[in-house]
mmCIF file of C-alpha atoms in Angstrom:
data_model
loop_
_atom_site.group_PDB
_atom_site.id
_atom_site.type_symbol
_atom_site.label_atom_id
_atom_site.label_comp_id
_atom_site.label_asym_id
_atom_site.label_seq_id
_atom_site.Cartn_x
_atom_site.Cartn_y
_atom_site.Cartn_z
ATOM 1 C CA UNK P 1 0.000 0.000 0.000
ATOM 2 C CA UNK P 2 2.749 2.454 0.924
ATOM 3 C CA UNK P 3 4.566 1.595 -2.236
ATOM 4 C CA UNK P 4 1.087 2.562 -4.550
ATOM 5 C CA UNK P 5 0.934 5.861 -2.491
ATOM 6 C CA UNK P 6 4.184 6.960 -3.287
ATOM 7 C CA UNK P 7 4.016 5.984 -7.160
ATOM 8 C CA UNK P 8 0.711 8.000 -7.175
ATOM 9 C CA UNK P 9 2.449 11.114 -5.646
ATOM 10 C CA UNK P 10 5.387 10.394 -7.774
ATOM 11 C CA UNK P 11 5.182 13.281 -10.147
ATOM 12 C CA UNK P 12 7.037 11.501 -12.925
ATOM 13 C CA UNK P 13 4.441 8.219 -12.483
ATOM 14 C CA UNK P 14 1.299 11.196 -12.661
ATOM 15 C CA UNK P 15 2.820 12.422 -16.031
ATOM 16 C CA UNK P 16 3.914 9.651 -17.938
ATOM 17 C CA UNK P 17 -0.020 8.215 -16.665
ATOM 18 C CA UNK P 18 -1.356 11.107 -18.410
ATOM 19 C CA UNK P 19 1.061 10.816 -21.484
ATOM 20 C CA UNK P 20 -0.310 7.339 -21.912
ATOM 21 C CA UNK P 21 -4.223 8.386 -21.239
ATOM 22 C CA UNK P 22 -4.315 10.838 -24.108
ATOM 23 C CA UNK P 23 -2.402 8.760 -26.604
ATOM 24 C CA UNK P 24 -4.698 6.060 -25.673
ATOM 25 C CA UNK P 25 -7.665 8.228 -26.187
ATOM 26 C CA UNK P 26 -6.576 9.807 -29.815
ATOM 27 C CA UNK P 27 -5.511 6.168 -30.765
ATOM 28 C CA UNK P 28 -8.988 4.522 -29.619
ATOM 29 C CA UNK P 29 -10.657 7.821 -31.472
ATOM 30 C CA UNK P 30 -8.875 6.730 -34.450
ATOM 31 C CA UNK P 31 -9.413 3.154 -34.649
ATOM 32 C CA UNK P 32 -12.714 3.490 -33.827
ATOM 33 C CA UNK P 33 -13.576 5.802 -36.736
ATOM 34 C CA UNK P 34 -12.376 3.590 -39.375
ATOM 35 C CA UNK P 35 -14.714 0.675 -37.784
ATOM 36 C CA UNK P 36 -18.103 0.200 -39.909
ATOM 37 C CA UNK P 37 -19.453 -1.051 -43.484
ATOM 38 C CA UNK P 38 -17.116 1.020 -44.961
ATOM 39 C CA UNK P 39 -13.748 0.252 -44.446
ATOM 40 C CA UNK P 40 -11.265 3.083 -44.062
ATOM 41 C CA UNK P 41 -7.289 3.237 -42.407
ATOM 42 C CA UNK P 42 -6.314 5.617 -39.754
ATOM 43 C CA UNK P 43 -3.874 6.886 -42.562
ATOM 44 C CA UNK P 44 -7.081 8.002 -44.871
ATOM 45 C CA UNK P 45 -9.060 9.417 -42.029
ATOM 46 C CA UNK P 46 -5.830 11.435 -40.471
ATOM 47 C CA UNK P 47 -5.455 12.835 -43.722
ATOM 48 C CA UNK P 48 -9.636 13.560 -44.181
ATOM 49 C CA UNK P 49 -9.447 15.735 -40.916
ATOM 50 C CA UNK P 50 -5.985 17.741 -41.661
ATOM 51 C CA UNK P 51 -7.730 18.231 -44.795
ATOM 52 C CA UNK P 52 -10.920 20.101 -43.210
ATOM 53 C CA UNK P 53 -8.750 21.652 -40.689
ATOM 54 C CA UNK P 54 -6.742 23.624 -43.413
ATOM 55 C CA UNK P 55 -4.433 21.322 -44.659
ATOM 56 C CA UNK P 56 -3.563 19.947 -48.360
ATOM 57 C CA UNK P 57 -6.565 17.751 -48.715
ATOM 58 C CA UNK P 58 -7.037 14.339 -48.814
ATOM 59 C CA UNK P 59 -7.566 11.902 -51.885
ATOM 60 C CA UNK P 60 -10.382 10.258 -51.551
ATOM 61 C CA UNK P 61 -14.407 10.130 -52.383
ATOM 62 C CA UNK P 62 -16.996 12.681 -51.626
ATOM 63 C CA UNK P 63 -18.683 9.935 -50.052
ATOM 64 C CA UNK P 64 -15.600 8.780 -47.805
ATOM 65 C CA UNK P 65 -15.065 11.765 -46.648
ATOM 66 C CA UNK P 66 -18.678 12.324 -45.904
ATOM 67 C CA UNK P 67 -18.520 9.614 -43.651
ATOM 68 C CA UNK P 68 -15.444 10.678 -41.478
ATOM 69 C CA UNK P 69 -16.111 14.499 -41.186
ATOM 70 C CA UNK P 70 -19.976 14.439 -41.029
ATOM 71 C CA UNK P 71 -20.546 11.224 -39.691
ATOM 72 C CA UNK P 72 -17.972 8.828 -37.603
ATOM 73 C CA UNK P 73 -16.036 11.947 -35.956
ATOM 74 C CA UNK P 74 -18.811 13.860 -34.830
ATOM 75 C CA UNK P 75 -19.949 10.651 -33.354
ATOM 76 C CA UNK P 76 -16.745 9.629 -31.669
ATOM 77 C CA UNK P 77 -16.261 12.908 -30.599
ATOM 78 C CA UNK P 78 -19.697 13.191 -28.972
ATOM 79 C CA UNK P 79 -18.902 9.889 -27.161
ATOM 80 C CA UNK P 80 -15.622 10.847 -25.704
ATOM 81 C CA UNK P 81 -17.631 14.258 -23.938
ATOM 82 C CA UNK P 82 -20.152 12.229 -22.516
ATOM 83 C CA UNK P 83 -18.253 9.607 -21.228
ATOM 84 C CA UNK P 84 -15.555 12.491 -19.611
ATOM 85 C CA UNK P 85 -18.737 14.317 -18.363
ATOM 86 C CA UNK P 86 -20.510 11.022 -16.819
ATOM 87 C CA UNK P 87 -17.162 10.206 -15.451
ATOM 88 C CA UNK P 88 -16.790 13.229 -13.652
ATOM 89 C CA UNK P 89 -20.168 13.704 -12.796
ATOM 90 C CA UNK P 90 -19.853 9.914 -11.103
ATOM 91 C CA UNK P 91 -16.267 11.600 -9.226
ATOM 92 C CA UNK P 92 -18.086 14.719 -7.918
ATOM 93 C CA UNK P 93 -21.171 12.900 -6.496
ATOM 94 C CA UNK P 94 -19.201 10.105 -4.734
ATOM 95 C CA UNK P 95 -17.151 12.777 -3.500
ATOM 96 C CA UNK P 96 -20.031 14.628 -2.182
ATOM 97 C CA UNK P 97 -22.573 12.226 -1.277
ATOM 98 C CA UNK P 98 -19.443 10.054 0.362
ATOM 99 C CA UNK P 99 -21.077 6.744 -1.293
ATOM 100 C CA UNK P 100 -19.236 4.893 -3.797
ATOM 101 C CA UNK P 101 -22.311 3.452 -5.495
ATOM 102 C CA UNK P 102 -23.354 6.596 -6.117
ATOM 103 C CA UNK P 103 -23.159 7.998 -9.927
ATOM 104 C CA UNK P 104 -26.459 10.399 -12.058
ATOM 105 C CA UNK P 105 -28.117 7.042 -13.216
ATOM 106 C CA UNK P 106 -28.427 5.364 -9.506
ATOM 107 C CA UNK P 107 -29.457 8.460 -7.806
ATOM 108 C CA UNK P 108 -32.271 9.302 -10.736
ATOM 109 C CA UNK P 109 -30.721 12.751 -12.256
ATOM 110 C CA UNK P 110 -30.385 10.410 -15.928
ATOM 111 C CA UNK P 111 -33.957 9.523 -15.190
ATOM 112 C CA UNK P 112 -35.707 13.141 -14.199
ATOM 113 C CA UNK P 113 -33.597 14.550 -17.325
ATOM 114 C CA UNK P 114 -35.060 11.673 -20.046
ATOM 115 C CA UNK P 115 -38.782 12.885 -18.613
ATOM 116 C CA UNK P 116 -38.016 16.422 -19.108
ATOM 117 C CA UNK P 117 -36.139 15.598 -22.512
ATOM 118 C CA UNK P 118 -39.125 13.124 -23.493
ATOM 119 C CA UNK P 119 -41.923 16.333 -22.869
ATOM 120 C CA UNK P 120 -40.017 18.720 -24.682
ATOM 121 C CA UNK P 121 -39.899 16.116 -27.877
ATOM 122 C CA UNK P 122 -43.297 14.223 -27.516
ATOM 123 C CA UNK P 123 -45.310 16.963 -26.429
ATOM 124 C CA UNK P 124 -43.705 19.931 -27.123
ATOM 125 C CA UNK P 125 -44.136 21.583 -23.921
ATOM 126 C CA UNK P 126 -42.180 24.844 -24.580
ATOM 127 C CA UNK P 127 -40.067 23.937 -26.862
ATOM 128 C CA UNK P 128 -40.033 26.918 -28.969
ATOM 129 C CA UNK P 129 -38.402 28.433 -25.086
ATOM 130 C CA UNK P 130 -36.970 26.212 -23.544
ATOM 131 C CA UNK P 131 -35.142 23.749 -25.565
ATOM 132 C CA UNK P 132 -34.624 20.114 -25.242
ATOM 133 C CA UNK P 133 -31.212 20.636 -23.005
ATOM 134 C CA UNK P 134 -33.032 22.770 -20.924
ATOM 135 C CA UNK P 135 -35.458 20.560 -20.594
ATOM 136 C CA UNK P 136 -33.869 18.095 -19.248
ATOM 137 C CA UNK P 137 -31.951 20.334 -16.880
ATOM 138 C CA UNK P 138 -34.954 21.108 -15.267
ATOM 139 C CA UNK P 139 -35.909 17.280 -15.312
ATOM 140 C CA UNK P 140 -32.128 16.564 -13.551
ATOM 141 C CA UNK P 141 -32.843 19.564 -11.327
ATOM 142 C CA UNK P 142 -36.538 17.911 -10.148
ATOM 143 C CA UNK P 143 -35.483 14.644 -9.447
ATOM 144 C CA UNK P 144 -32.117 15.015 -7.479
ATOM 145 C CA UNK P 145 -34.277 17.475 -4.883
ATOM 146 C CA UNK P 146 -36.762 14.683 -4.878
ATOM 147 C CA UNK P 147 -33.919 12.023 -4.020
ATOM 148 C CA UNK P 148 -32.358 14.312 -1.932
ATOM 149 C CA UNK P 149 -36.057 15.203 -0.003
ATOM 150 C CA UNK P 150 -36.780 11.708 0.495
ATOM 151 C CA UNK P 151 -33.408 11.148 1.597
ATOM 152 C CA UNK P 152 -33.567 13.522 4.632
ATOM 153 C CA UNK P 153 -36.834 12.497 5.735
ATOM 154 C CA UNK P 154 -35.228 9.077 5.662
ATOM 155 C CA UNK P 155 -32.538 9.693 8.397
ATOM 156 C CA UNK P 156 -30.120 11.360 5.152
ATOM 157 C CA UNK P 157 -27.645 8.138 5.727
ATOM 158 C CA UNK P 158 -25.795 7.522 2.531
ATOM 159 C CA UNK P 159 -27.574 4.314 2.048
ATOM 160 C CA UNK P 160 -30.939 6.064 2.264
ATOM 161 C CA UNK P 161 -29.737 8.206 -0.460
ATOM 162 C CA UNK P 162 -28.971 5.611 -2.334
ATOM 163 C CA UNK P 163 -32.486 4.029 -2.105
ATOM 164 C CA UNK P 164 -34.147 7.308 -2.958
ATOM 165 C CA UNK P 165 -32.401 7.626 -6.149
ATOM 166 C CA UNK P 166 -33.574 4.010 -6.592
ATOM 167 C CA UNK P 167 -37.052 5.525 -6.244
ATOM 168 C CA UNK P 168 -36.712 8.346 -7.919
ATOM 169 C CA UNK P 169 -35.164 6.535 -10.886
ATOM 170 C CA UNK P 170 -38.604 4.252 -11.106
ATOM 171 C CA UNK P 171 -41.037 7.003 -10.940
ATOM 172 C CA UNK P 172 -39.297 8.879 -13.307
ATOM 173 C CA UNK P 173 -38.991 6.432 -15.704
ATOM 174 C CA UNK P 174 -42.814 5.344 -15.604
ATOM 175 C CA UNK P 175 -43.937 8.811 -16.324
ATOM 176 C CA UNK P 176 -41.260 8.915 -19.527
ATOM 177 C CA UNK P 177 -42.998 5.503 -20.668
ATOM 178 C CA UNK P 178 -46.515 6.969 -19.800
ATOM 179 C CA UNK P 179 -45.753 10.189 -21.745
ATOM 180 C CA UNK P 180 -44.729 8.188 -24.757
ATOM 181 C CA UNK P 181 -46.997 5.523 -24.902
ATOM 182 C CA UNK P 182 -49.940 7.956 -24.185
ATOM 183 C CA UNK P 183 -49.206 10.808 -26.884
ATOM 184 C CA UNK P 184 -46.732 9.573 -29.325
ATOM 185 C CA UNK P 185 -47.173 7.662 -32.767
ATOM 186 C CA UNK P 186 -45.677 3.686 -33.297
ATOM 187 C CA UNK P 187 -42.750 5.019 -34.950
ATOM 188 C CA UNK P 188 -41.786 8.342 -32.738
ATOM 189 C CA UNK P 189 -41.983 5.691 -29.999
ATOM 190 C CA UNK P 190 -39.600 2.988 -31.260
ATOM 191 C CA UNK P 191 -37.442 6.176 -32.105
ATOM 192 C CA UNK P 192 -37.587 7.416 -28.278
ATOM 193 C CA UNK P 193 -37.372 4.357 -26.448
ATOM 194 C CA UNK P 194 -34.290 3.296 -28.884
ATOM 195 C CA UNK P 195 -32.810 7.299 -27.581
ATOM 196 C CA UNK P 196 -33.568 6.671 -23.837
ATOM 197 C CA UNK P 197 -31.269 3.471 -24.418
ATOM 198 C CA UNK P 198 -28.611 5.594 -24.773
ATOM 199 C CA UNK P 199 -27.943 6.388 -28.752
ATOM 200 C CA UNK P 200 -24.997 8.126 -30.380
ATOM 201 C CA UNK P 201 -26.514 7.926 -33.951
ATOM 202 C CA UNK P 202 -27.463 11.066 -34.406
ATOM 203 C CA UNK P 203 -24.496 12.586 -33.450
ATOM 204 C CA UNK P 204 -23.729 16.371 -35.304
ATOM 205 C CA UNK P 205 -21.359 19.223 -34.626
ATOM 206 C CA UNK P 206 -23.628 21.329 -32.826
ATOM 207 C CA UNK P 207 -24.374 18.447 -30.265
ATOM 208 C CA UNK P 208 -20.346 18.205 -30.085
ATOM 209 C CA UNK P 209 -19.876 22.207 -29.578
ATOM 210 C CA UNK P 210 -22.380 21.871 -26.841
ATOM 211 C CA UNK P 211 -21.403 19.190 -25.116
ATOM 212 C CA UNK P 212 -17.828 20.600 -25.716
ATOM 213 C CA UNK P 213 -18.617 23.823 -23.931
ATOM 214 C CA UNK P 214 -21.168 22.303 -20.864
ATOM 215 C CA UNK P 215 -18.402 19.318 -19.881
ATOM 216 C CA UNK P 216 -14.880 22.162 -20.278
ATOM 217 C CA UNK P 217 -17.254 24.239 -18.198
ATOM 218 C CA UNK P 218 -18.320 21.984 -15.252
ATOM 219 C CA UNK P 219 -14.802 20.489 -15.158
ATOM 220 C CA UNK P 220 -13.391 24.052 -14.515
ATOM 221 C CA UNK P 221 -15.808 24.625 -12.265
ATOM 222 C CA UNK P 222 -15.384 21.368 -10.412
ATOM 223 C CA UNK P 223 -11.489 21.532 -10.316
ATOM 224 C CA UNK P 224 -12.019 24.922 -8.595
ATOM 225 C CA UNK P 225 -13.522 23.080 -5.655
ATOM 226 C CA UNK P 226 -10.958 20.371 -5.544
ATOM 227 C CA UNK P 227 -9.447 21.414 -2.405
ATOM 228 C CA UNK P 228 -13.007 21.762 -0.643
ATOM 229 C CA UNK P 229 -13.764 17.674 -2.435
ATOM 230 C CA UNK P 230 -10.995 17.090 -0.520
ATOM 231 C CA UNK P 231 -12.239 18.419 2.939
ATOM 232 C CA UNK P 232 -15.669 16.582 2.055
ATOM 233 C CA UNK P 233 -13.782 13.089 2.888
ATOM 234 C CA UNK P 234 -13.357 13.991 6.074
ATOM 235 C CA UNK P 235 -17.229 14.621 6.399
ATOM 236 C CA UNK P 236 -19.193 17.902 6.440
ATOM 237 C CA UNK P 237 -18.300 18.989 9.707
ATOM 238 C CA UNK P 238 -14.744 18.193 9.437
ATOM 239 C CA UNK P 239 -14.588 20.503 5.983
ATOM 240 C CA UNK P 240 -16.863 23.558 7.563
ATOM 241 C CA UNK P 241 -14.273 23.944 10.321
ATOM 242 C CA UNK P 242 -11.707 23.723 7.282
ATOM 243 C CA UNK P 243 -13.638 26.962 6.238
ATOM 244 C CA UNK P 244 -15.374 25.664 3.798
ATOM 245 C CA UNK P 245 -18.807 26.709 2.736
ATOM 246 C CA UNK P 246 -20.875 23.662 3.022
ATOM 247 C CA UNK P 247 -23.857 24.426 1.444
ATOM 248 C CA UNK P 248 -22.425 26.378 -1.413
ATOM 249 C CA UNK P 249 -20.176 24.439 -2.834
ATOM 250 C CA UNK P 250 -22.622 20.923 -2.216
ATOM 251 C CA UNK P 251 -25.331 23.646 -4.185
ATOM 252 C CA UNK P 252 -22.821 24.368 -6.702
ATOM 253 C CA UNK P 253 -21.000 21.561 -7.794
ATOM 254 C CA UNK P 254 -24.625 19.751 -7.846
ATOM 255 C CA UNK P 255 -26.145 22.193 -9.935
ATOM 256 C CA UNK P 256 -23.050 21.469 -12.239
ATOM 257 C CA UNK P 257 -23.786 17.924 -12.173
ATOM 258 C CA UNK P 258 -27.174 18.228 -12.871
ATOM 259 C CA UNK P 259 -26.204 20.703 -16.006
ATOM 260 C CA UNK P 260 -23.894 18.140 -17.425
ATOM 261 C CA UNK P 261 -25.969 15.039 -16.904
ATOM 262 C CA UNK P 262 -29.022 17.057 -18.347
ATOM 263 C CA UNK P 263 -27.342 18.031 -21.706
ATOM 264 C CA UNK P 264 -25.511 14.580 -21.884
ATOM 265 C CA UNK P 265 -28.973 13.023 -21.888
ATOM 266 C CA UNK P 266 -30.120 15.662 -24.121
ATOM 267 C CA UNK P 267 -27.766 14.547 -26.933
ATOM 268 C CA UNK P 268 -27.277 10.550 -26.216
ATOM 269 C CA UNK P 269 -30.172 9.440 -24.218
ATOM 270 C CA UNK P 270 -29.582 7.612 -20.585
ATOM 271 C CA UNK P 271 -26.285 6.140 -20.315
ATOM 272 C CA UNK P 272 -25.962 4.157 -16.981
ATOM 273 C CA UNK P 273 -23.029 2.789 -14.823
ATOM 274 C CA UNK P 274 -19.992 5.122 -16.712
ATOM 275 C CA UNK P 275 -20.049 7.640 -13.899
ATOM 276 C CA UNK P 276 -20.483 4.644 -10.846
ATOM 277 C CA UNK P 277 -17.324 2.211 -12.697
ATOM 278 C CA UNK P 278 -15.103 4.492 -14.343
ATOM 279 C CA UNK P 279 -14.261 7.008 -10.958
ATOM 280 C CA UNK P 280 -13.126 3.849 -9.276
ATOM 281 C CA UNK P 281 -10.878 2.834 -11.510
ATOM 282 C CA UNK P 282 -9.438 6.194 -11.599
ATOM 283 C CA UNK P 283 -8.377 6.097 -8.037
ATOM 284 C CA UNK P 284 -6.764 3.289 -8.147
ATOM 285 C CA UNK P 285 -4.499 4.911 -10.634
ATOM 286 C CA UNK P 286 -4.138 8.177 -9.245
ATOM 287 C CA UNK P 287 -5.176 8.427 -6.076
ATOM 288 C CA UNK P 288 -8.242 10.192 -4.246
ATOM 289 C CA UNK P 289 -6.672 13.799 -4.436
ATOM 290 C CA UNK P 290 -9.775 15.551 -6.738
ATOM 291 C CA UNK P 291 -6.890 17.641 -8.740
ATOM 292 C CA UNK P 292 -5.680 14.779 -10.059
ATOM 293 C CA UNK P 293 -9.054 12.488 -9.557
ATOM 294 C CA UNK P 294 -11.616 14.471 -11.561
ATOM 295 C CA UNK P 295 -9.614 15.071 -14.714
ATOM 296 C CA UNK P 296 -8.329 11.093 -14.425
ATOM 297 C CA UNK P 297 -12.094 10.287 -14.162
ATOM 298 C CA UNK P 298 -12.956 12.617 -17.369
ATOM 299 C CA UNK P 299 -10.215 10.924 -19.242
ATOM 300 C CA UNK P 300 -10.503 7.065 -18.722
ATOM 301 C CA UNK P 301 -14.998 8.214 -19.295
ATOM 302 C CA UNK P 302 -13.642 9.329 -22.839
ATOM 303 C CA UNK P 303 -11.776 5.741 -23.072
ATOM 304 C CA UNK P 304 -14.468 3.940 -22.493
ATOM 305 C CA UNK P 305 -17.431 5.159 -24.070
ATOM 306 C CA UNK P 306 -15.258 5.872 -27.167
ATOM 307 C CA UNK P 307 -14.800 2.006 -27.557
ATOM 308 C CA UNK P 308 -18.569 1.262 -26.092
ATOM 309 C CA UNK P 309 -19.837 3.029 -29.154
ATOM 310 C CA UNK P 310 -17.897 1.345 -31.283
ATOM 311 C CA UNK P 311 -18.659 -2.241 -30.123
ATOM 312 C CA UNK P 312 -22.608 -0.487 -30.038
ATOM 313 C CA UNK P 313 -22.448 0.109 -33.944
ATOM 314 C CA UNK P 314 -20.005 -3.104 -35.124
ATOM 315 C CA UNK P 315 -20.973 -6.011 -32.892
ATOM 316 C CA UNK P 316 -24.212 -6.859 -35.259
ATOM 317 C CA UNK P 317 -23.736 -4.860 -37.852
ATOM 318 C CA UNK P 318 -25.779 -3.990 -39.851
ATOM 319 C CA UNK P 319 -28.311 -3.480 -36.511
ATOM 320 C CA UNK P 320 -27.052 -1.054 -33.654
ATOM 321 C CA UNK P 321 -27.340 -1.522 -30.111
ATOM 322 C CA UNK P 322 -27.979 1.126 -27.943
ATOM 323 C CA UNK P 323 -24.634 2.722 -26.194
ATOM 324 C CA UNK P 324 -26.993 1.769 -22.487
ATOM 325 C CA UNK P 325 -26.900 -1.692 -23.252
ATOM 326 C CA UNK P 326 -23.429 -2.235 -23.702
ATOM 327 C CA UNK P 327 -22.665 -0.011 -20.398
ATOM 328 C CA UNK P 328 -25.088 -2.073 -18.469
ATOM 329 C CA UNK P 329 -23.144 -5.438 -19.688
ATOM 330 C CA UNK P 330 -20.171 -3.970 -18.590
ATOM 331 C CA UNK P 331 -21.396 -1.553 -15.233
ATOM 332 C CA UNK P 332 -23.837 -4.274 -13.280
ATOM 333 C CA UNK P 333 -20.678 -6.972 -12.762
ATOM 334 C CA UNK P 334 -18.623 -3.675 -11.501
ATOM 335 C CA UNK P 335 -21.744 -2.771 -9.580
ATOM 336 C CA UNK P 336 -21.869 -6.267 -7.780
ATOM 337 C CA UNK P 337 -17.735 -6.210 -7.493
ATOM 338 C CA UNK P 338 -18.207 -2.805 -5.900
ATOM 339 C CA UNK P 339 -21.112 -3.967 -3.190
ATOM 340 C CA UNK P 340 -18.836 -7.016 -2.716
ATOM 341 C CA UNK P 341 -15.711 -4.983 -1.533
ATOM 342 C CA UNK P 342 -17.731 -2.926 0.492
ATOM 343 C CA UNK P 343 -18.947 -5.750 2.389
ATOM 344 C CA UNK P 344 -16.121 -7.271 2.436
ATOM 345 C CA UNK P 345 -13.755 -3.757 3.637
ATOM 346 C CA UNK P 346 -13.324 -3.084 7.165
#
């Protein structure tokens, strides 16, 4: 154990760690782009994006470069931001809530922001106002003070959180599937339950440039507060006499949470179990210090979800399954390991 602590506070160890993150993520970006009917190499699609980015352009089809620039990299890109911004979503509320098991799709936030998401689409409600992120931001922002409501009037134990979330993930999801089945068509509700899956398809730039700017965002604004995440370990009492403001930063970085898990859902449906695995496996390789925690978290998200959507589109081609279902196959045995340890720990 004492050896493990000192390679994660060796700064050498943190950097070449990080060196080897990012190449893994551009590599994994790459391969997976050239995965699909059409076959491409990582030479032609390197040379399709220097191309739109201003360099000499590439040789190849309209249609092959269609598929890189307005289909596959928008779509990989997408899937990296979500899976950094579930990641570190899953960081901040373990952090806060001082539950391991706790992540947006346990505590309900993925479900409220489907049900607000699933209005705006199905019946419109304000949609010429409010928008579909917003939306669901409202929807994140409902069910998390529901969960956190029933919660208190439970006893507030981190267990009792975790069953409200539990709750609050069931209610919220039978009033999606009531809206839809109620007031939408066969084939807007094959389309919609397929989305609350969790589905990259439809992945454009403006879904990137807004998840781009929502995830940069809340990371800033959670790595700001990594020094009072820090105090939090040590309980609330322990980081108020720390001087730090309790209620505003819990207000702050939750409202942040909510935000990113709202506009996540907003452009890729529910996608469980990345923000409960991934922060785990982050502290094992760097420790539970939150400056070095919540960007690891972000980065091994991007990882992961970049090769879940791959294995979503490729493993029966030409059929997709939904990004959800691949998460759950991989998140519920991580789930039980998790429950196990915890049993199992002193």
């Amino acid at each position: 154990m004492t050896t493990r602590v000192r390679l994660r506070d060796n700064p050498t160890t943190v950097t070449l760690l990080w060196v080897i993150g990012v190449v893994t993520l551009a590599g994994s970006a790459a391969v997976a782009i050239t995965l699909g009917p059409a076959g491409l190499s990582v030479g032609e699609v390197a040379s399709i994006v220097v191309g739109h980015l201003g360099g000499t352009a590439a040789d190849v089809t309209p249609i092959r470069d269609g598929i890189v620039w307005d289909l596959r990299l928008p779509r990989t890109l997408l899937a990296a931001l979500c899976g950094a911004g579930l990641g570190l979503c899953g960081a901040i509320m373990q952090s806060l809530l001082r539950n391991p098991l706790a992540d947006p799709f346990v505590l309900g936030i993925s479900s409220g922001a489907s049900t607000g998401a699933v209005l705006i689409v199905i019946l419109g409600v304000g949609s010429g106002v409010i928008g579909l992120s917003s939306g669901a931001f409202i929807g994140a922002v409902i069910s998390f003070a529901l969960v956190l409501l029933l919660a208190h009037a439970a006893g507030g134990t981190p267990d009792r959180v975790i069953l409200a979330g539990v709750a609050a993930t069931q209610l919220f999801s039978a009033l999606t599937s009531f809206i839809v089945i109620t007031s939408a068509d066969p084939e807007q509700t094959r389309g919609v339950m397929f989305w609350l899956l969790g589905s990259l398809g439809g992945a454009d730039w403006l879904d990137v440039g807004l998840c781009a700017a929502v995830v940069t965002v809340g990371l800033l604004i959670c790595l700001t507060h990594s020094r009072a995440l820090d105090a939090f370990a040590f309980g609330e009492d322990a980081a108020s006499s720390l001087g730090v403001n309790v209620w505003r930063v819990r207000v702050t970085l939750l409202l942040a949470t909510a935000l990113m898990t709202a506009v996540i859902v907003s452009v890729a449906g529910a996608i469980g179990f990345v923000g409960l695995v991934l922060p785990h496996a982050a502290r094992a390789l760097v420790g539970s210090n939150h400056r070095r925690l919540l960007p690891a978290s972000a980065l091994i998200g991007s990882i992961f979800l970049v090769w879940v959507d791959a294995v979503a589109r490729t493993a029966i081609a030409p059929q997709e399954l939904p990004a959800g279902v691949v998460t759950a196959l991989v998140g519920v045995p991580a789930f039980a390991v998790i429950l196990w340890r915890r049993k199992a720990g002193p």
